[in-house]
mmCIF file with all atom_site columns, C-alpha atoms in Angstrom:
data_model
loop_
_atom_site.group_PDB
_atom_site.id
_atom_site.type_symbol
_atom_site.label_atom_id
_atom_site.label_alt_id
_atom_site.label_comp_id
_atom_site.label_asym_id
_atom_site.label_entity_id
_atom_site.label_seq_id
_atom_site.pdbx_PDB_ins_code
_atom_site.Cartn_x
_atom_site.Cartn_y
_atom_site.Cartn_z
_atom_site.occupancy
_atom_site.B_iso_or_equiv
_atom_site.pdbx_formal_charge
_atom_site.auth_seq_id
_atom_site.auth_comp_id
_atom_site.auth_asym_id
_atom_site.auth_atom_id
_atom_site.pdbx_PDB_model_num
ATOM 1   C CA . UNK A 1 1   ? -34.018 47.990 -23.941 1.00 84.00 ? 1   UNK A CA 1
ATOM 2   C CA . UNK A 1 2   ? -36.164 47.333 -27.040 1.00 86.00 ? 2   UNK A CA 1
ATOM 3   C CA . UNK A 1 3   ? -39.808 48.473 -26.820 1.00 87.00 ? 3   UNK A CA 1
ATOM 4   C CA . UNK A 1 4   ? -42.597 48.477 -29.416 1.00 86.00 ? 4   UNK A CA 1
ATOM 5   C CA . UNK A 1 5   ? -43.642 51.801 -30.919 1.00 84.00 ? 5   UNK A CA 1
ATOM 6   C CA . UNK A 1 6   ? -47.268 52.588 -30.030 1.00 83.00 ? 6   UNK A CA 1
ATOM 7   C CA . UNK A 1 7   ? -49.633 51.281 -32.695 1.00 84.00 ? 7   UNK A CA 1
ATOM 8   C CA . UNK A 1 8   ? -47.065 48.968 -34.340 1.00 80.00 ? 8   UNK A CA 1
ATOM 9   C CA . UNK A 1 9   ? -46.326 45.286 -33.822 1.00 80.00 ? 9   UNK A CA 1
ATOM 10  C CA . UNK A 1 10  ? -43.118 45.299 -35.886 1.00 83.00 ? 10  UNK A CA 1
ATOM 11  C CA . UNK A 1 11  ? -41.307 48.600 -35.268 1.00 84.00 ? 11  UNK A CA 1
ATOM 12  C CA . UNK A 1 12  ? -39.254 49.068 -32.116 1.00 87.00 ? 12  UNK A CA 1
ATOM 13  C CA . UNK A 1 13  ? -37.216 51.779 -30.444 1.00 89.00 ? 13  UNK A CA 1
ATOM 14  C CA . UNK A 1 14  ? -34.440 51.448 -27.902 1.00 88.00 ? 14  UNK A CA 1
ATOM 15  C CA . UNK A 1 15  ? -35.455 52.908 -24.547 1.00 87.00 ? 15  UNK A CA 1
ATOM 16  C CA . UNK A 1 16  ? -33.125 53.866 -21.728 1.00 84.00 ? 16  UNK A CA 1
ATOM 17  C CA . UNK A 1 17  ? -33.278 51.410 -18.827 1.00 83.00 ? 17  UNK A CA 1
ATOM 18  C CA . UNK A 1 18  ? -31.261 50.974 -15.637 1.00 82.00 ? 18  UNK A CA 1
ATOM 19  C CA . UNK A 1 19  ? -29.074 47.984 -14.919 1.00 82.00 ? 19  UNK A CA 1
ATOM 20  C CA . UNK A 1 20  ? -28.763 46.678 -11.390 1.00 85.00 ? 20  UNK A CA 1
ATOM 21  C CA . UNK A 1 21  ? -25.377 46.876 -9.671  1.00 83.00 ? 21  UNK A CA 1
ATOM 22  C CA . UNK A 1 22  ? -24.779 43.656 -7.775  1.00 80.00 ? 22  UNK A CA 1
ATOM 23  C CA . UNK A 1 23  ? -21.480 43.584 -5.898  1.00 77.00 ? 23  UNK A CA 1
ATOM 24  C CA . UNK A 1 24  ? -19.890 40.515 -4.357  1.00 76.00 ? 24  UNK A CA 1
ATOM 25  C CA . UNK A 1 25  ? -20.749 40.289 -0.681  1.00 76.00 ? 25  UNK A CA 1
ATOM 26  C CA . UNK A 1 26  ? -23.493 42.924 -0.991  1.00 73.00 ? 26  UNK A CA 1
ATOM 27  C CA . UNK A 1 27  ? -26.596 42.398 1.091   1.00 76.00 ? 27  UNK A CA 1
ATOM 28  C CA . UNK A 1 28  ? -29.956 44.032 0.548   1.00 77.00 ? 28  UNK A CA 1
ATOM 29  C CA . UNK A 1 29  ? -31.507 45.482 -2.582  1.00 81.00 ? 29  UNK A CA 1
ATOM 30  C CA . UNK A 1 30  ? -29.133 46.123 -5.524  1.00 82.00 ? 30  UNK A CA 1
ATOM 31  C CA . UNK A 1 31  ? -28.742 49.759 -6.647  1.00 82.00 ? 31  UNK A CA 1
ATOM 32  C CA . UNK A 1 32  ? -29.581 50.987 -10.138 1.00 84.00 ? 32  UNK A CA 1
ATOM 33  C CA . UNK A 1 33  ? -26.650 52.138 -12.266 1.00 84.00 ? 33  UNK A CA 1
ATOM 34  C CA . UNK A 1 34  ? -27.353 55.786 -13.166 1.00 81.00 ? 34  UNK A CA 1
ATOM 35  C CA . UNK A 1 35  ? -25.827 57.670 -16.121 1.00 81.00 ? 35  UNK A CA 1
ATOM 36  C CA . UNK A 1 36  ? -22.808 59.804 -15.141 1.00 78.00 ? 36  UNK A CA 1
ATOM 37  C CA . UNK A 1 37  ? -22.897 62.247 -18.056 1.00 77.00 ? 37  UNK A CA 1
ATOM 38  C CA . UNK A 1 38  ? -25.587 64.499 -19.483 1.00 77.00 ? 38  UNK A CA 1
ATOM 39  C CA . UNK A 1 39  ? -25.754 62.430 -22.690 1.00 77.00 ? 39  UNK A CA 1
ATOM 40  C CA . UNK A 1 40  ? -28.069 59.807 -21.175 1.00 79.00 ? 40  UNK A CA 1
ATOM 41  C CA . UNK A 1 41  ? -29.377 61.862 -18.226 1.00 80.00 ? 41  UNK A CA 1
ATOM 42  C CA . UNK A 1 42  ? -31.921 63.664 -20.417 1.00 80.00 ? 42  UNK A CA 1
ATOM 43  C CA . UNK A 1 43  ? -35.260 63.632 -18.602 1.00 80.00 ? 43  UNK A CA 1
ATOM 44  C CA . UNK A 1 44  ? -33.973 62.127 -15.337 1.00 81.00 ? 44  UNK A CA 1
ATOM 45  C CA . UNK A 1 45  ? -33.378 65.351 -13.413 1.00 79.00 ? 45  UNK A CA 1
ATOM 46  C CA . UNK A 1 46  ? -36.815 66.896 -13.901 1.00 76.00 ? 46  UNK A CA 1
ATOM 47  C CA . UNK A 1 47  ? -40.061 66.111 -12.186 1.00 80.00 ? 47  UNK A CA 1
ATOM 48  C CA . UNK A 1 48  ? -41.759 64.053 -13.485 1.00 84.00 ? 48  UNK A CA 1
ATOM 49  C CA . UNK A 1 49  ? -39.027 62.009 -15.112 1.00 80.00 ? 49  UNK A CA 1
ATOM 50  C CA . UNK A 1 50  ? -39.546 61.198 -18.786 1.00 81.00 ? 50  UNK A CA 1
ATOM 51  C CA . UNK A 1 51  ? -38.446 58.306 -20.933 1.00 82.00 ? 51  UNK A CA 1
ATOM 52  C CA . UNK A 1 52  ? -35.620 58.543 -23.450 1.00 82.00 ? 52  UNK A CA 1
ATOM 53  C CA . UNK A 1 53  ? -35.833 56.494 -26.652 1.00 84.00 ? 53  UNK A CA 1
ATOM 54  C CA . UNK A 1 54  ? -33.879 56.384 -29.904 1.00 85.00 ? 54  UNK A CA 1
ATOM 55  C CA . UNK A 1 55  ? -34.579 54.637 -33.197 1.00 85.00 ? 55  UNK A CA 1
ATOM 56  C CA . UNK A 1 56  ? -32.904 51.239 -33.398 1.00 85.00 ? 56  UNK A CA 1
ATOM 57  C CA . UNK A 1 57  ? -31.291 52.066 -36.758 1.00 85.00 ? 57  UNK A CA 1
ATOM 58  C CA . UNK A 1 58  ? -29.199 54.739 -34.997 1.00 83.00 ? 58  UNK A CA 1
ATOM 59  C CA . UNK A 1 59  ? -27.235 52.018 -33.181 1.00 81.00 ? 59  UNK A CA 1
ATOM 60  C CA . UNK A 1 60  ? -25.324 49.627 -35.461 1.00 81.00 ? 60  UNK A CA 1
ATOM 61  C CA . UNK A 1 61  ? -24.929 45.976 -34.532 1.00 79.00 ? 61  UNK A CA 1
ATOM 62  C CA . UNK A 1 62  ? -21.337 46.504 -33.394 1.00 79.00 ? 62  UNK A CA 1
ATOM 63  C CA . UNK A 1 63  ? -22.329 49.376 -31.073 1.00 80.00 ? 63  UNK A CA 1
ATOM 64  C CA . UNK A 1 64  ? -21.331 53.042 -30.870 1.00 82.00 ? 64  UNK A CA 1
ATOM 65  C CA . UNK A 1 65  ? -19.296 55.230 -28.575 1.00 84.00 ? 65  UNK A CA 1
ATOM 66  C CA . UNK A 1 66  ? -20.551 58.760 -27.899 1.00 84.00 ? 66  UNK A CA 1
ATOM 67  C CA . UNK A 1 67  ? -17.892 61.264 -26.883 1.00 86.00 ? 67  UNK A CA 1
ATOM 68  C CA . UNK A 1 68  ? -18.516 64.691 -25.407 1.00 86.00 ? 68  UNK A CA 1
ATOM 69  C CA . UNK A 1 69  ? -15.727 67.266 -25.592 1.00 90.00 ? 69  UNK A CA 1
ATOM 70  C CA . UNK A 1 70  ? -15.108 70.990 -25.758 1.00 94.00 ? 70  UNK A CA 1
ATOM 71  C CA . UNK A 1 71  ? -14.520 72.414 -29.246 1.00 94.00 ? 71  UNK A CA 1
ATOM 72  C CA . UNK A 1 72  ? -12.531 75.603 -29.874 1.00 96.00 ? 72  UNK A CA 1
ATOM 73  C CA . UNK A 1 73  ? -11.964 77.705 -32.968 1.00 95.00 ? 73  UNK A CA 1
ATOM 74  C CA . UNK A 1 74  ? -11.110 81.244 -34.044 1.00 96.00 ? 74  UNK A CA 1
ATOM 75  C CA . UNK A 1 75  ? -13.452 83.382 -36.101 1.00 93.00 ? 75  UNK A CA 1
ATOM 76  C CA . UNK A 1 76  ? -12.376 85.608 -38.992 1.00 94.00 ? 76  UNK A CA 1
ATOM 77  C CA . UNK A 1 77  ? -12.203 88.645 -36.661 1.00 95.00 ? 77  UNK A CA 1
ATOM 78  C CA . UNK A 1 78  ? -9.786  86.814 -34.323 1.00 94.00 ? 78  UNK A CA 1
ATOM 79  C CA . UNK A 1 79  ? -12.381 86.074 -31.649 1.00 96.00 ? 79  UNK A CA 1
ATOM 80  C CA . UNK A 1 80  ? -12.383 82.705 -29.918 1.00 96.00 ? 80  UNK A CA 1
ATOM 81  C CA . UNK A 1 81  ? -15.494 80.518 -29.866 1.00 96.00 ? 81  UNK A CA 1
ATOM 82  C CA . UNK A 1 82  ? -15.829 77.546 -27.488 1.00 96.00 ? 82  UNK A CA 1
ATOM 83  C CA . UNK A 1 83  ? -18.721 75.087 -27.325 1.00 94.00 ? 83  UNK A CA 1
ATOM 84  C CA . UNK A 1 84  ? -19.522 71.643 -26.011 1.00 91.00 ? 84  UNK A CA 1
ATOM 85  C CA . UNK A 1 85  ? -19.877 69.111 -28.806 1.00 91.00 ? 85  UNK A CA 1
ATOM 86  C CA . UNK A 1 86  ? -20.747 65.441 -29.104 1.00 88.00 ? 86  UNK A CA 1
ATOM 87  C CA . UNK A 1 87  ? -19.475 62.919 -31.602 1.00 89.00 ? 87  UNK A CA 1
ATOM 88  C CA . UNK A 1 88  ? -20.785 59.450 -32.413 1.00 85.00 ? 88  UNK A CA 1
ATOM 89  C CA . UNK A 1 89  ? -18.172 56.902 -33.535 1.00 85.00 ? 89  UNK A CA 1
ATOM 90  C CA . UNK A 1 90  ? -18.620 53.212 -34.352 1.00 82.00 ? 90  UNK A CA 1
ATOM 91  C CA . UNK A 1 91  ? -16.882 50.779 -32.031 1.00 79.00 ? 91  UNK A CA 1
ATOM 92  C CA . UNK A 1 92  ? -14.675 47.941 -33.202 1.00 73.00 ? 92  UNK A CA 1
ATOM 93  C CA . UNK A 1 93  ? -17.666 45.644 -33.070 1.00 67.00 ? 93  UNK A CA 1
ATOM 94  C CA . UNK A 1 94  ? -18.316 42.169 -31.887 1.00 63.00 ? 94  UNK A CA 1
ATOM 95  C CA . UNK A 1 95  ? -14.825 40.911 -32.681 1.00 62.00 ? 95  UNK A CA 1
ATOM 96  C CA . UNK A 1 96  ? -13.356 43.128 -29.963 1.00 60.00 ? 96  UNK A CA 1
ATOM 97  C CA . UNK A 1 97  ? -15.603 41.696 -27.229 1.00 62.00 ? 97  UNK A CA 1
ATOM 98  C CA . UNK A 1 98  ? -13.309 38.762 -26.489 1.00 67.00 ? 98  UNK A CA 1
ATOM 99  C CA . UNK A 1 99  ? -16.018 36.139 -27.049 1.00 68.00 ? 99  UNK A CA 1
ATOM 100 C CA . UNK A 1 100 ? -14.865 33.021 -28.855 1.00 70.00 ? 100 UNK A CA 1
ATOM 101 C CA . UNK A 1 101 ? -16.814 30.073 -30.231 1.00 73.00 ? 101 UNK A CA 1
ATOM 102 C CA . UNK A 1 102 ? -15.800 26.758 -31.797 1.00 76.00 ? 102 UNK A CA 1
ATOM 103 C CA . UNK A 1 103 ? -12.052 27.128 -31.436 1.00 75.00 ? 103 UNK A CA 1
ATOM 104 C CA . UNK A 1 104 ? -9.495  24.377 -31.947 1.00 79.00 ? 104 UNK A CA 1
ATOM 105 C CA . UNK A 1 105 ? -6.821  24.635 -29.294 1.00 80.00 ? 105 UNK A CA 1
ATOM 106 C CA . UNK A 1 106 ? -3.639  22.553 -29.675 1.00 85.00 ? 106 UNK A CA 1
ATOM 107 C CA . UNK A 1 107 ? -2.802  20.401 -26.662 1.00 86.00 ? 107 UNK A CA 1
ATOM 108 C CA . UNK A 1 108 ? 0.704   19.285 -25.709 1.00 85.00 ? 108 UNK A CA 1
ATOM 109 C CA . UNK A 1 109 ? 1.528   15.640 -26.480 1.00 85.00 ? 109 UNK A CA 1
ATOM 110 C CA . UNK A 1 110 ? 1.079   13.175 -23.638 1.00 82.00 ? 110 UNK A CA 1
ATOM 111 C CA . UNK A 1 111 ? 4.259   11.969 -21.954 1.00 81.00 ? 111 UNK A CA 1
ATOM 112 C CA . UNK A 1 112 ? 4.829   8.252  -21.714 1.00 76.00 ? 112 UNK A CA 1
ATOM 113 C CA . UNK A 1 113 ? 5.247   6.819  -18.210 1.00 72.00 ? 113 UNK A CA 1
ATOM 114 C CA . UNK A 1 114 ? 8.456   4.985  -17.757 1.00 56.00 ? 114 UNK A CA 1
#
């Protein structure tokens, strides 16, 4: 969610916010969707909870996908090193969303009665 940086009317950061999960046929108050991985859980598990914000220029218009995976390599002495790494890749962008505007769709010719 975009928020203004303190002391600036023009600069913004993107702050983590929860979406509401509304299921069909659900009664009562909707639940917040919580992050499942540690990538976006930063600051949620402690007390008090803290906000998480990133600079808007870090997220391109088409979006990004952050992947977390184990990395493994061998050192020059033959020892094995394993660590948990993260990688940020651009997504395919707005064209992959399935949205379509101002399309011409051919229609079949009308059949004559008779």
